[in-house]
PDB file of C-alpha atoms in Angstrom:
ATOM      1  CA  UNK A   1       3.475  10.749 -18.758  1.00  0.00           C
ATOM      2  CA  UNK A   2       2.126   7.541 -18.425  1.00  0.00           C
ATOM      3  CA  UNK A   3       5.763   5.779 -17.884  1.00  0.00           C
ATOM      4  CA  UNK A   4       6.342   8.504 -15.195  1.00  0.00           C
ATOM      5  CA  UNK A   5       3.408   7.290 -13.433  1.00  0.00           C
ATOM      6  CA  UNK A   6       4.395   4.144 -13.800  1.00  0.00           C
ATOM      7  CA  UNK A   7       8.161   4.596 -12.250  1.00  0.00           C
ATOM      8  CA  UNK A   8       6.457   6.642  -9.513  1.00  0.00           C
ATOM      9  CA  UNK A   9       3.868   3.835  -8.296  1.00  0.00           C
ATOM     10  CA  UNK A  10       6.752   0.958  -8.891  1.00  0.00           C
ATOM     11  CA  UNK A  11       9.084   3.135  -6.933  1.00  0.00           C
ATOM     12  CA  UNK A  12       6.663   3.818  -4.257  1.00  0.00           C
ATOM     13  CA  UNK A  13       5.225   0.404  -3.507  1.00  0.00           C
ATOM     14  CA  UNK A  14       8.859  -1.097  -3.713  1.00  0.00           C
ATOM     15  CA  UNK A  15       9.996   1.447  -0.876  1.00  0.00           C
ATOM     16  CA  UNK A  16       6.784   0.702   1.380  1.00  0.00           C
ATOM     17  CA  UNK A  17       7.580  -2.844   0.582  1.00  0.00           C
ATOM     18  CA  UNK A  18      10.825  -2.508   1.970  1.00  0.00           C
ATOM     19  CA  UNK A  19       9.732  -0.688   4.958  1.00  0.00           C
ATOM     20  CA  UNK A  20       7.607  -3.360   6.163  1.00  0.00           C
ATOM     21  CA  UNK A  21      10.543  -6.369   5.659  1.00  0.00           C
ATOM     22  CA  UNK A  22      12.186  -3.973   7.721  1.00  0.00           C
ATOM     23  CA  UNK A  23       9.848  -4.250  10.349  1.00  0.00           C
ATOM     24  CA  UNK A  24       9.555  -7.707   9.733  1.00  0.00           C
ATOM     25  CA  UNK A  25      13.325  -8.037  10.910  1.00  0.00           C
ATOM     26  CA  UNK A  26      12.798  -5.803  13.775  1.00  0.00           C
ATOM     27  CA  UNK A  27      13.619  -2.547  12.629  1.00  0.00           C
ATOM     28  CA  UNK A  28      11.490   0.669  14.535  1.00  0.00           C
ATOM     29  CA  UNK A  29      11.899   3.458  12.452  1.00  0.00           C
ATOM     30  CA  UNK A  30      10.441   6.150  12.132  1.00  0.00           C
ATOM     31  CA  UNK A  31       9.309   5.568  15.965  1.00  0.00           C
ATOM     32  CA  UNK A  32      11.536   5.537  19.115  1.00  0.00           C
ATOM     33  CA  UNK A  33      10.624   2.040  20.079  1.00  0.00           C
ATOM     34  CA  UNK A  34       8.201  -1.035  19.138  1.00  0.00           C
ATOM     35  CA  UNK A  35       5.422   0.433  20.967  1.00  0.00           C
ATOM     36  CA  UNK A  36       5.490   3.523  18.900  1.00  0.00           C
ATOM     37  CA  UNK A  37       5.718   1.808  15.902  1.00  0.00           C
ATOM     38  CA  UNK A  38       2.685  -0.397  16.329  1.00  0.00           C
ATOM     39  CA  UNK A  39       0.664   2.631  17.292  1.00  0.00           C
ATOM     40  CA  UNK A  40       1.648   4.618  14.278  1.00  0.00           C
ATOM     41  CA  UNK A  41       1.628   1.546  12.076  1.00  0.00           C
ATOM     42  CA  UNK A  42      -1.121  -0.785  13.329  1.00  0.00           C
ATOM     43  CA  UNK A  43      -3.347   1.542  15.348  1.00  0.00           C
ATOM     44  CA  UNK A  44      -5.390  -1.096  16.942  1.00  0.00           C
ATOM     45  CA  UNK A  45      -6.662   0.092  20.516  1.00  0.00           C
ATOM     46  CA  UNK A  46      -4.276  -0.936  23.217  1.00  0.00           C
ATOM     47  CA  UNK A  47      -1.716  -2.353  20.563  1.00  0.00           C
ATOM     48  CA  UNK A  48       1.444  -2.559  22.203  1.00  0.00           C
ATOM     49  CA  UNK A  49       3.810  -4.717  19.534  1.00  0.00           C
ATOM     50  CA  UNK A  50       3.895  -4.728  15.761  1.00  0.00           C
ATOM     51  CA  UNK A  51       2.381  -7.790  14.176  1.00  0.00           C
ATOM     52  CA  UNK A  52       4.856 -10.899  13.717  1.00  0.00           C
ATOM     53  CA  UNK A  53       7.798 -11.591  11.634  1.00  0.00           C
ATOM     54  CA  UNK A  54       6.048 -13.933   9.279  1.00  0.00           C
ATOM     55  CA  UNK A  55       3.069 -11.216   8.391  1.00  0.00           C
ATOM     56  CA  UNK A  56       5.573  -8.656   7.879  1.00  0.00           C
ATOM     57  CA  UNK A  57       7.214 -10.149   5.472  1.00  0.00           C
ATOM     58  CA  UNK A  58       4.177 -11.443   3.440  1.00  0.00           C
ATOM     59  CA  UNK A  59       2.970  -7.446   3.702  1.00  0.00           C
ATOM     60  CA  UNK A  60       6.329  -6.738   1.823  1.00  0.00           C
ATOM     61  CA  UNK A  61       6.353  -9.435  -0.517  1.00  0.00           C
ATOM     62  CA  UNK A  62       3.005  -8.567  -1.700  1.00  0.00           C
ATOM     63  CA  UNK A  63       3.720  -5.153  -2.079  1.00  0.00           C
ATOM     64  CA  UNK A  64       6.834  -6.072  -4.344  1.00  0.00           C
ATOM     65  CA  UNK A  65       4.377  -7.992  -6.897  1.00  0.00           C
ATOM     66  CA  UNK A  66       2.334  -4.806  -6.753  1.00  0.00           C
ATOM     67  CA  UNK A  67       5.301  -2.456  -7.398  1.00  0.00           C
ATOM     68  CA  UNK A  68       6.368  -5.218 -10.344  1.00  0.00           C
ATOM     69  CA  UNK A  69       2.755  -4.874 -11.674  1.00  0.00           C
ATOM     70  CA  UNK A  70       2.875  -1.641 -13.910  1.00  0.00           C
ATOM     71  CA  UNK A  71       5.988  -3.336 -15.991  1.00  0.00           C
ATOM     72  CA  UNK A  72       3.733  -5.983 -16.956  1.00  0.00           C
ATOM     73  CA  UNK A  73       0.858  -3.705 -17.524  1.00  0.00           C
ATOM     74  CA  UNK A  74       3.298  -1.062 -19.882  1.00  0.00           C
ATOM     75  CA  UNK A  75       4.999  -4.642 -21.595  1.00  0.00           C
ATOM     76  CA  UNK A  76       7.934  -3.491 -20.440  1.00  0.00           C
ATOM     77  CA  UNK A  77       8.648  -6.847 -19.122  1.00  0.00           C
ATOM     78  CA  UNK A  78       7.343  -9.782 -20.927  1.00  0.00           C
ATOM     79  CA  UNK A  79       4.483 -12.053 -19.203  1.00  0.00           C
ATOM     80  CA  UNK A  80       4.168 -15.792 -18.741  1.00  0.00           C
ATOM     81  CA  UNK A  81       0.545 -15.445 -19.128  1.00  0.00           C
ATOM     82  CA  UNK A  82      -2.717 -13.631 -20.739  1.00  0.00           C
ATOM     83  CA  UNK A  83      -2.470 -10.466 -20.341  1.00  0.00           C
ATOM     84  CA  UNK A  84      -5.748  -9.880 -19.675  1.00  0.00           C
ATOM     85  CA  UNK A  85      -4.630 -11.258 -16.476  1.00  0.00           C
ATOM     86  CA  UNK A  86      -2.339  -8.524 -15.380  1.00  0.00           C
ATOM     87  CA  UNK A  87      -5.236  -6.307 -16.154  1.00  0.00           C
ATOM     88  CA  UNK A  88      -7.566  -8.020 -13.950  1.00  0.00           C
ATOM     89  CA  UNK A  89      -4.456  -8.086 -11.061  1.00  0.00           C
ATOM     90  CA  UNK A  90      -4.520  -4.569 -11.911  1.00  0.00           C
ATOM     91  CA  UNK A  91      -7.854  -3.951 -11.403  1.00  0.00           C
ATOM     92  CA  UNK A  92      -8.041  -5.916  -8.502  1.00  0.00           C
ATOM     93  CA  UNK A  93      -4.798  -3.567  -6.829  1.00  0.00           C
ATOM     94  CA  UNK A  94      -6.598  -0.682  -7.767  1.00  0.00           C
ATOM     95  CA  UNK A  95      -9.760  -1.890  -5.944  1.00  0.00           C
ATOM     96  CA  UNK A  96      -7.941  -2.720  -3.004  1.00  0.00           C
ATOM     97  CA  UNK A  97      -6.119   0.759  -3.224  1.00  0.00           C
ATOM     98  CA  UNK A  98      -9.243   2.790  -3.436  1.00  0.00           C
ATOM     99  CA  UNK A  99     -10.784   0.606  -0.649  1.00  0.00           C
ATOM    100  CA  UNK A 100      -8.655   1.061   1.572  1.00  0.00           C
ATOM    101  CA  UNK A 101      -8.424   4.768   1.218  1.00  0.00           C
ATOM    102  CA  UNK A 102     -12.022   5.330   1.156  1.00  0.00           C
ATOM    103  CA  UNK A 103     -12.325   3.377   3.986  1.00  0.00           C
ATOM    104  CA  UNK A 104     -10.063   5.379   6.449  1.00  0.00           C
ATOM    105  CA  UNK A 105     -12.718   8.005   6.221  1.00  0.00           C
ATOM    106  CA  UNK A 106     -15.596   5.363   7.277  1.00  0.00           C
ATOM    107  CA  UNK A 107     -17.141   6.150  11.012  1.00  0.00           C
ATOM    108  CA  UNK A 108     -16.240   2.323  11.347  1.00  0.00           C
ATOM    109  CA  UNK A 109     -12.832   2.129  10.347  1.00  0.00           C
ATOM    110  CA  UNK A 110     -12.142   5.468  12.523  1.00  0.00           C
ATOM    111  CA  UNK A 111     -13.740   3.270  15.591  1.00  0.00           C
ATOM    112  CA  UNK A 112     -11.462   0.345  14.973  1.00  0.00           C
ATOM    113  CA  UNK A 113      -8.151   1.717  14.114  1.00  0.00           C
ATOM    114  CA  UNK A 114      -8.443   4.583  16.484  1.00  0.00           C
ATOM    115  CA  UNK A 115      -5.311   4.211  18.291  1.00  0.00           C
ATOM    116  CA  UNK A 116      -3.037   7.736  17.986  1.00  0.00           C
ATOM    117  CA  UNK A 117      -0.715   8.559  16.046  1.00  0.00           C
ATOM    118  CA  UNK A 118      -2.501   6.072  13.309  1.00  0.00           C
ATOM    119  CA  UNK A 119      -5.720   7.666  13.639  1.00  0.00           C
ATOM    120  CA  UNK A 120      -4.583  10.962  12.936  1.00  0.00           C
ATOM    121  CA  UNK A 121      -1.585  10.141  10.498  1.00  0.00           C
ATOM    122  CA  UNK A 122      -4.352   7.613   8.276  1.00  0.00           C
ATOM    123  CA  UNK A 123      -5.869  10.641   7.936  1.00  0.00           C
ATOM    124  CA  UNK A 124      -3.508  13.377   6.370  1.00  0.00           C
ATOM    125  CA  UNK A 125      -1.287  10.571   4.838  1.00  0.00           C
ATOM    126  CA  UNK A 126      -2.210   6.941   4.802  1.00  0.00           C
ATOM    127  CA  UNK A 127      -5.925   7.236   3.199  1.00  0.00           C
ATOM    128  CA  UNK A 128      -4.787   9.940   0.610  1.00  0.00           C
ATOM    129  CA  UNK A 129      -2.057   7.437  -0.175  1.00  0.00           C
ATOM    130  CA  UNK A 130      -4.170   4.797  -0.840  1.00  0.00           C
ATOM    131  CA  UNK A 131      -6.462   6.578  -2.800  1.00  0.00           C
ATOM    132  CA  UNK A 132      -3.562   8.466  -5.234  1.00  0.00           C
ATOM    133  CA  UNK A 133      -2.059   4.688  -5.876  1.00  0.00           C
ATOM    134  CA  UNK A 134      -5.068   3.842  -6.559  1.00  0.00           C
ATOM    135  CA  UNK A 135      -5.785   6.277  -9.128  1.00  0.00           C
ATOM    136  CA  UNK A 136      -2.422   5.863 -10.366  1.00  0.00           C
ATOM    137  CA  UNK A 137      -3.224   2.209 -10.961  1.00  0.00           C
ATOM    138  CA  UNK A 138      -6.496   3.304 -12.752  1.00  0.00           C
ATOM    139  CA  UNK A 139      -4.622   5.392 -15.045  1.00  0.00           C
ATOM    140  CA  UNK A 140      -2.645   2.666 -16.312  1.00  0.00           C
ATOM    141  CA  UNK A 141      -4.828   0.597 -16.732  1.00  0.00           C
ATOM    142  CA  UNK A 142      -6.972   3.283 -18.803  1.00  0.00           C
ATOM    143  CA  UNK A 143      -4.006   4.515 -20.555  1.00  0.00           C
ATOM    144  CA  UNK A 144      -2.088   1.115 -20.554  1.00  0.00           C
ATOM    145  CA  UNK A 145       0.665   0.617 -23.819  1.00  0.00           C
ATOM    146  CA  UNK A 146      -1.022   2.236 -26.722  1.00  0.00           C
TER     147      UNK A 146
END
């Protein structure tokens, strides 16, 4: 169970991870034009343009050391450090994870990501996303190698 969880928040992160290089290189799906995208995606009020190459592509490349992260935390891959520091990364993705989801249902961030689609797609999918990686992350680092 726990290496299925593992494969499924890997797998995950890796394909948002390539989603945003994508971006990052001018791609527009799933919308119909840049516009779209950055009001899906971003949300901002009055965005009209996704954020820049260069922020893209840090955005993915993050997300690939995330989606890396639950090898190191199984040992399925051997580290180059302690590992109680891939269990404080992992505790730090979690946090960020949770955070975020909790978040989207803050008055606050509602006001400043209010743009639609975003606001209404953060609710019924981004948020709820955040918050199951995050407890996906929690699990393994509850239930880490035994």
């Amino acid at each position: 169970m726990i290496a299925a969880i593992a494969i499924v928040l890997s797998v995950v992160m890796a394909c948002i991870a390539l989603l945003h290089a994508y971006w990052g290189l001018g791609g527009i799906w799933p919308a119909s034009s840049a516009e779209r995208l950055a009001r899906a995606a971003v949300g901002t009020p009055g965005i009209r343009k996704m954020p820049g190459t260069a922020a893209c592509l840090a955005v993915a490349a993050l997300l690939l050391a995330v989606a890396s992260w639950p090898s190191f935390a199984l040992r399925l891959v051997p580290e180059a450090w302690p590992h109680w520091l891939t269990l404080l990364a992992g505790l730090g993705i979690a946090g960020v994870f949770l955070g975020r989801g909790l978040a989207g249902y803050t008055t606050a961030w509602r006001r400043r990501f209010s743009e639609q689609p975003f606001a209404r797609l953060d609710r019924i999918v981004y948020s709820p996303l955040c918050l199951a990686l995050g407890a996906g992350f929690i699990v393994l680092l509850l239930r880490g190698p035994q």
